[in-house]
Amino acid sequence: MERRPALLAALLAASLVVTTLAAPALVSARPAYEIPVADVDDGATLDTADGEEWTQAPSAGVPLSSSGAAVPGGDESTVDEVRVASARTDERLYLRVSWADPTRDTAAGDVRQFADAVAVQVPVNESARPPIAMGSTDNRVNVWYWNGLNVSQELLAGGPGTTTVLDDSDLESNATYRDGRWYVVLSRPLTDSSDDRTTFSTERDVDVAVAVWNGSSMERSGAKATSEWYYLALGPGPEGPPYETILWLVAGLGMVFTTLVTIEGIRRTRGE
Amino acid sequence: MSQTDDGTDVRLADGIDHQVAMVMDLNKCIGCQTCTIACKTNWTDGGGREYMYWNNVETKPGSGYPRDWEEMGGGWDEDGEERTPGELQDKEAYGRAWEFNHEQVMYEGSDEPLRPMEQPDWGPNFDEDEGAGEYPNSYYFYLPRICNHCTHPSCVEACPRSALYKREEDGIVLVDQDRCRGYRYCVEGCPYKKVYYNAMKKTSEKCIFCYPRIEGEGPEGEVLPPSCAEDCPPQLRLVGYLDDEEGPIHKLVNEHEVAVRLHPEYRTEPNVYYIPPFAPPQHSESGESIESERIPRNYLEELFGPDVHEALNTIERERAKVERGEESEVMELLTTTDTTDQYRLEVFD
């Protein structure tokens, strides 16, 4: 009979180890604010939103809210979420942003007409996190921009109102509108010799933020929906913040302690 | 703000050395649109500018160009501190650029009269000469309009990219085409609707006060007044600097106060001034003149603010002086045919 508590304790200890290792993966697919980056060998089909290789890239839901910029309509944006998937080859980084938009706005031919648009910003110097609103003069952002007129531009910004088009960009874009949703792929070589463009190392994660404009709501400039800072999981890990493991360990120890106390209580009640 | 020798105040925008300005005598405008065409052929002849008239002439009372522009907001609040929101009007409000049957009439021998290819239902000055009032006392006058190159321009303030700016040397308001990203907040922000969106170039454009002409950039290197002024058949425009004490602008605006601003309540402080229209009196049913002004003063006050009363009273007094054979500087300034008096542009070179 004396072996039973010891056996139970051993079983509990084993289950604790298993739970601590497996539970984070089961309960939360990835840490908050992470956009996973799939490592793809070829990349031949990543250029289009429907490319087969995109099935290998899990997407992350990114909530958006009004930018609150000091322009008319700066707090009245209409898009509240985008899904962002990312993949890389040895040479290029690809981002696929998709969002629901019941109106497909692809013209700006009238004074009151504005095109849908999307932009992602990354820090020029990826080792520091710039201010979310277009960076700052000493901490600039590199912006990849596409709009419904099929204009894609690589921009440099050092604060609101400073966006400047970078010439000779290798940015490529491809957009599809299907079933009330935009799917826009933006891609660029990982490395760039210019000081004004981000060079992506695969050694570390890189911050990224997203903005979307709904043309039919006359959104443009700072009248847009924006995300918080997320990060592209380009680095080798760790899988998530260490506190997550610690929390699971504490919870497991608690479970073991409670169980042992209960067993001891039952034994005493029985007078063993 | 700068103080002149005779004590009158001339308000210049901060950081501006001098301010170019124009006075238009509405009593001379015959609505011929020569200024409109001079400007159009010079600056807005195609390339997404078909609907644009940096200079237009509209009939007042009337809807104007773009249609009902006075109802669209923009400018500043009563204190001149906060911008008031403005609206963007659609292209129909400006009127589409009509296609004419030139080809058929000129080259294909058609007997059709020359006319637009489709039935137009709106365009610049579409309500030409309609005016208001009842026979025999109906009334109207023409109102030529360009960008006012305001002292406190709300278009400049509206642009989140600082793509619009006021030139330091002469206060001309320009759009930096390299900075403009076509957001159109300036189009919304200007209460006079004198900034236009070029859908082909995806940038905003506006009257440049013919700065290459006043800078002497022409083939002869000669300083010339803006095209709209020089080409005007009745020569109703005077051009110079607001702060040139010997110039006609300063005298008419600041000394005699007979030139007034259009819609001063927008608080942008325009630098285009108008000599208000001075119409013949009303007629009785039997055709006799009666002691009643044809253009209601309250309508002129709506357009030009309360200063219009004193301006009209002064003009009346000055006219009476001339009728009595006395001298009147105001009337001399307004009737001169000497271009060196009409245009004083090299005074601050």
Coordinates of C-alpha atoms in Angstrom, one line a residue, chain B residues 9-274:
Chain B
D9 CA -1.7 98.6 -41.4
V10 CA -0.7 96.1 -44.0
R11 CA -1.0 92.5 -42.8
L12 CA 1.6 90.2 -44.4
A13 CA 1.9 86.6 -43.5
D14 CA 4.6 85.6 -41.1
G15 CA 8.0 85.2 -42.8
I16 CA 6.8 86.8 -46.1
D17 CA 8.9 89.7 -47.4
H18 CA 6.3 91.2 -49.7
Q19 CA 2.8 90.1 -50.8
V20 CA 1.7 90.3 -54.5
A21 CA -2.0 91.2 -54.8
M22 CA -4.6 92.1 -57.4
V23 CA -7.5 94.5 -57.5
M24 CA -10.3 93.6 -59.9
D25 CA -12.8 96.4 -60.8
L26 CA -16.1 94.5 -61.2
N27 CA -17.7 97.6 -62.8
K28 CA -15.6 96.9 -65.9
C29 CA -16.1 93.1 -66.3
I30 CA -18.1 92.3 -69.4
G31 CA -18.0 88.5 -68.9
C32 CA -16.1 87.8 -72.1
Q33 CA -14.0 85.1 -70.5
T34 CA -10.8 86.3 -72.3
C35 CA -9.0 86.0 -69.0
T36 CA -10.3 82.4 -68.6
I37 CA -9.0 81.4 -72.0
A38 CA -5.7 83.2 -71.5
C39 CA -5.1 81.3 -68.3
K40 CA -6.4 78.0 -69.7
T41 CA -4.2 78.1 -72.8
N42 CA -1.2 79.1 -70.7
W43 CA -1.5 76.6 -67.9
T44 CA -4.3 74.1 -68.0
D45 CA -4.6 73.0 -71.6
G46 CA -5.0 69.2 -71.2
G47 CA -3.2 66.5 -69.3
G48 CA -5.9 65.9 -66.7
R49 CA -6.6 69.6 -66.4
E50 CA -9.6 69.7 -68.9
Y51 CA -12.1 70.5 -66.2
M52 CA -9.8 73.0 -64.4
Y53 CA -10.1 76.8 -64.6
W54 CA -7.5 78.4 -62.4
N55 CA -9.2 81.6 -63.5
N56 CA -12.9 81.5 -64.0
V57 CA -15.6 84.2 -64.5
E58 CA -19.0 83.5 -63.0
T59 CA -22.3 85.3 -63.0
K60 CA -23.5 86.6 -59.6
P61 CA -26.0 85.9 -58.2
G62 CA -25.4 82.4 -59.4
S63 CA -24.1 79.0 -58.4
G64 CA -20.6 79.6 -59.5
Y65 CA -17.8 77.2 -60.3
P66 CA -17.7 74.6 -59.0
R67 CA -21.5 74.6 -58.4
D68 CA -22.4 76.1 -55.0
W69 CA -18.8 76.4 -53.9
E70 CA -19.9 78.9 -51.3
E71 CA -21.8 76.1 -49.5
M72 CA -18.9 73.7 -49.2
G73 CA -17.1 74.9 -46.2
G74 CA -13.4 75.3 -45.6
G75 CA -11.5 78.2 -44.3
W76 CA -11.2 79.2 -40.6
D77 CA -13.6 79.7 -37.7
E78 CA -14.6 83.2 -36.5
D79 CA -11.4 83.6 -34.5
G80 CA -9.3 82.5 -37.4
E81 CA -7.7 79.8 -35.2
E82 CA -9.3 76.5 -36.1
R83 CA -9.9 75.2 -39.6
T84 CA -13.5 74.5 -40.4
P85 CA -14.2 71.2 -42.3
G86 CA -14.8 71.5 -46.0
E87 CA -16.3 69.2 -48.6
L88 CA -15.0 67.6 -51.8
Q89 CA -17.3 68.2 -54.7
D90 CA -17.5 65.6 -57.5
K91 CA -16.4 66.4 -61.0
E92 CA -20.0 67.0 -62.2
A93 CA -20.1 70.1 -60.0
Y94 CA -17.2 71.5 -62.0
G95 CA -18.8 70.5 -65.3
R96 CA -17.2 68.0 -67.6
A97 CA -15.0 69.1 -70.5
W98 CA -17.5 69.0 -73.4
E99 CA -16.5 67.3 -76.6
F100 CA -17.6 69.3 -79.7
N101 CA -18.4 68.2 -83.2
H102 CA -15.4 70.0 -84.6
E103 CA -14.4 67.1 -86.7
Q104 CA -17.8 66.7 -88.5
V105 CA -18.3 70.4 -89.1
M106 CA -14.8 71.4 -90.0
Y107 CA -13.6 68.4 -92.0
E108 CA -16.5 66.1 -92.9
G109 CA -18.8 68.7 -94.3
S110 CA -21.6 68.3 -91.8
D111 CA -24.4 70.9 -91.9
E112 CA -24.9 70.6 -88.2
P113 CA -24.3 73.7 -86.1
L114 CA -21.2 73.6 -83.9
R115 CA -22.3 72.1 -80.6
P116 CA -21.3 69.8 -77.8
M117 CA -21.6 66.1 -78.7
E118 CA -23.8 65.4 -75.7
Q119 CA -26.5 67.5 -74.1
P120 CA -24.6 69.3 -71.3
D121 CA -26.5 70.0 -68.1
W122 CA -23.8 71.8 -66.1
G123 CA -20.6 73.7 -66.7
P124 CA -18.6 76.7 -65.6
N125 CA -20.9 79.7 -65.6
F126 CA -23.8 77.6 -66.9
D127 CA -26.2 80.0 -65.3
E128 CA -24.6 82.9 -67.2
D129 CA -26.6 86.2 -67.1
E130 CA -29.5 84.7 -65.2
G131 CA -29.0 86.8 -62.1
A132 CA -31.9 87.7 -59.9
G133 CA -34.6 90.2 -59.4
E134 CA -37.7 90.9 -61.5
Y135 CA -38.1 92.9 -64.7
P136 CA -37.4 95.7 -65.1
N137 CA -35.1 95.5 -62.2
S138 CA -33.3 92.3 -62.7
Y139 CA -29.6 92.4 -61.9
Y140 CA -26.4 90.5 -62.3
F141 CA -22.7 91.1 -62.6
Y142 CA -19.7 89.1 -63.4
L143 CA -17.2 87.9 -60.8
P144 CA -13.7 86.8 -62.1
R145 CA -11.9 84.5 -59.6
I146 CA -8.4 83.2 -59.3
C147 CA -6.6 81.8 -56.3
N148 CA -6.5 84.5 -53.7
H149 CA -2.9 83.7 -52.5
C150 CA -4.3 84.2 -49.0
T151 CA -2.3 85.7 -46.1
H152 CA -3.7 82.9 -43.9
P153 CA -4.2 80.1 -46.4
S154 CA -6.3 77.2 -45.1
C155 CA -5.1 75.0 -48.0
V156 CA -1.5 75.2 -46.7
E157 CA -2.7 74.2 -43.2
A158 CA -4.9 71.4 -44.5
C159 CA -2.0 69.5 -46.2
P160 CA -0.6 66.8 -43.9
R161 CA 2.5 66.7 -46.0
S162 CA 3.3 70.4 -46.2
A163 CA 3.1 70.1 -50.0
L164 CA 1.5 73.5 -50.2
Y165 CA 3.5 76.5 -49.2
K166 CA 3.6 80.3 -49.4
R167 CA 6.6 81.7 -51.1
E168 CA 8.7 83.9 -48.9
E169 CA 9.6 86.5 -51.6
D170 CA 6.1 87.4 -52.8
G171 CA 3.5 85.3 -50.8
I172 CA 2.4 83.3 -53.9
V173 CA 0.9 80.0 -52.7
L174 CA 2.2 76.9 -54.7
V175 CA 1.9 73.1 -54.6
D176 CA 5.1 71.2 -54.5
Q177 CA 4.4 68.5 -57.1
D178 CA 7.0 66.2 -55.8
R179 CA 5.6 66.2 -52.3
C180 CA 1.9 66.1 -53.2
R181 CA 0.4 62.6 -52.9
G182 CA -3.1 63.6 -54.1
Y183 CA -4.8 63.4 -50.7
R184 CA -7.0 66.4 -51.6
Y185 CA -7.3 67.9 -48.1
C186 CA -6.3 71.2 -49.7
V187 CA -9.2 70.9 -52.2
E188 CA -11.5 70.4 -49.2
G189 CA -9.8 73.1 -47.1
C190 CA -9.9 76.0 -49.6
P191 CA -13.3 77.7 -49.1
Y192 CA -12.9 79.4 -52.6
K193 CA -12.4 75.9 -54.2
K194 CA -9.4 77.2 -56.0
V195 CA -7.2 74.1 -55.6
Y196 CA -7.9 71.3 -58.2
Y197 CA -7.1 67.6 -58.3
N198 CA -5.5 66.3 -61.4
A199 CA -6.7 62.7 -61.7
M200 CA -4.1 61.9 -64.4
K201 CA -1.1 63.2 -62.4
K202 CA -2.6 62.2 -59.1
T203 CA -1.6 65.6 -57.6
S204 CA -3.3 68.9 -56.8
E205 CA -2.7 72.0 -58.9
K206 CA -3.7 75.6 -58.6
C207 CA -3.2 79.2 -59.9
I208 CA 0.5 80.2 -59.6
F209 CA -0.1 83.9 -60.1
C210 CA 1.9 83.5 -63.3
Y211 CA 5.1 83.6 -61.3
P212 CA 7.3 82.9 -64.3
R213 CA 5.9 86.0 -66.0
I214 CA 6.3 88.3 -63.0
E215 CA 9.8 86.9 -62.5
G216 CA 10.7 87.9 -66.1
E217 CA 11.3 84.3 -67.2
G218 CA 9.8 84.9 -70.7
P219 CA 11.8 84.9 -73.9
E220 CA 12.7 88.6 -73.7
G221 CA 13.4 88.5 -69.9
E222 CA 10.7 91.0 -69.5
V223 CA 8.6 91.3 -66.3
L224 CA 5.0 90.8 -67.3
P225 CA 1.7 90.8 -65.3
P226 CA -0.3 87.6 -65.0
S227 CA -1.9 86.5 -68.3
C228 CA -5.4 87.0 -66.9
A229 CA -4.6 90.7 -66.2
E230 CA -2.7 91.5 -69.4
D231 CA -5.2 89.9 -71.7
C232 CA -8.3 91.5 -70.2
P233 CA -10.0 93.6 -72.8
P234 CA -11.5 96.2 -70.4
Q235 CA -8.3 96.1 -68.3
L236 CA -10.1 95.6 -65.0
R237 CA -7.2 94.2 -63.0
L238 CA -4.4 96.1 -61.2
V239 CA -1.4 94.1 -60.1
G240 CA 1.3 95.0 -57.6
Y241 CA 2.4 94.5 -54.0
L242 CA 0.1 95.1 -51.1
D243 CA 3.0 96.7 -49.2
D244 CA 4.1 99.0 -52.0
E245 CA 3.0 102.4 -50.6
E246 CA 3.2 104.1 -54.0
G247 CA 1.3 101.3 -55.8
P248 CA -2.3 101.2 -56.8
I249 CA -3.1 98.2 -54.6
H250 CA -2.0 99.8 -51.4
K251 CA -3.8 103.0 -52.2
L252 CA -7.1 101.3 -53.1
V253 CA -7.0 98.7 -50.4
N254 CA -5.4 100.4 -47.4
E255 CA -5.7 104.1 -48.0
H256 CA -9.1 104.6 -49.7
E257 CA -10.5 101.3 -48.6
V258 CA -12.6 100.9 -51.8
A259 CA -11.3 97.5 -52.7
V260 CA -12.8 94.7 -50.5
R261 CA -12.3 91.0 -50.0
L262 CA -14.6 88.3 -51.3
H263 CA -16.2 86.4 -48.4
P264 CA -13.9 87.8 -45.7
E265 CA -15.8 85.7 -43.2
Y266 CA -13.7 82.6 -44.3
R267 CA -10.8 84.3 -42.5
T268 CA -8.2 83.3 -45.0
E269 CA -7.4 86.9 -45.8
P270 CA -7.4 86.9 -49.6
N271 CA -5.0 89.0 -51.5
V272 CA -7.3 89.5 -54.5
Y273 CA -9.5 92.5 -53.9
Y274 CA -12.6 93.7 -55.7

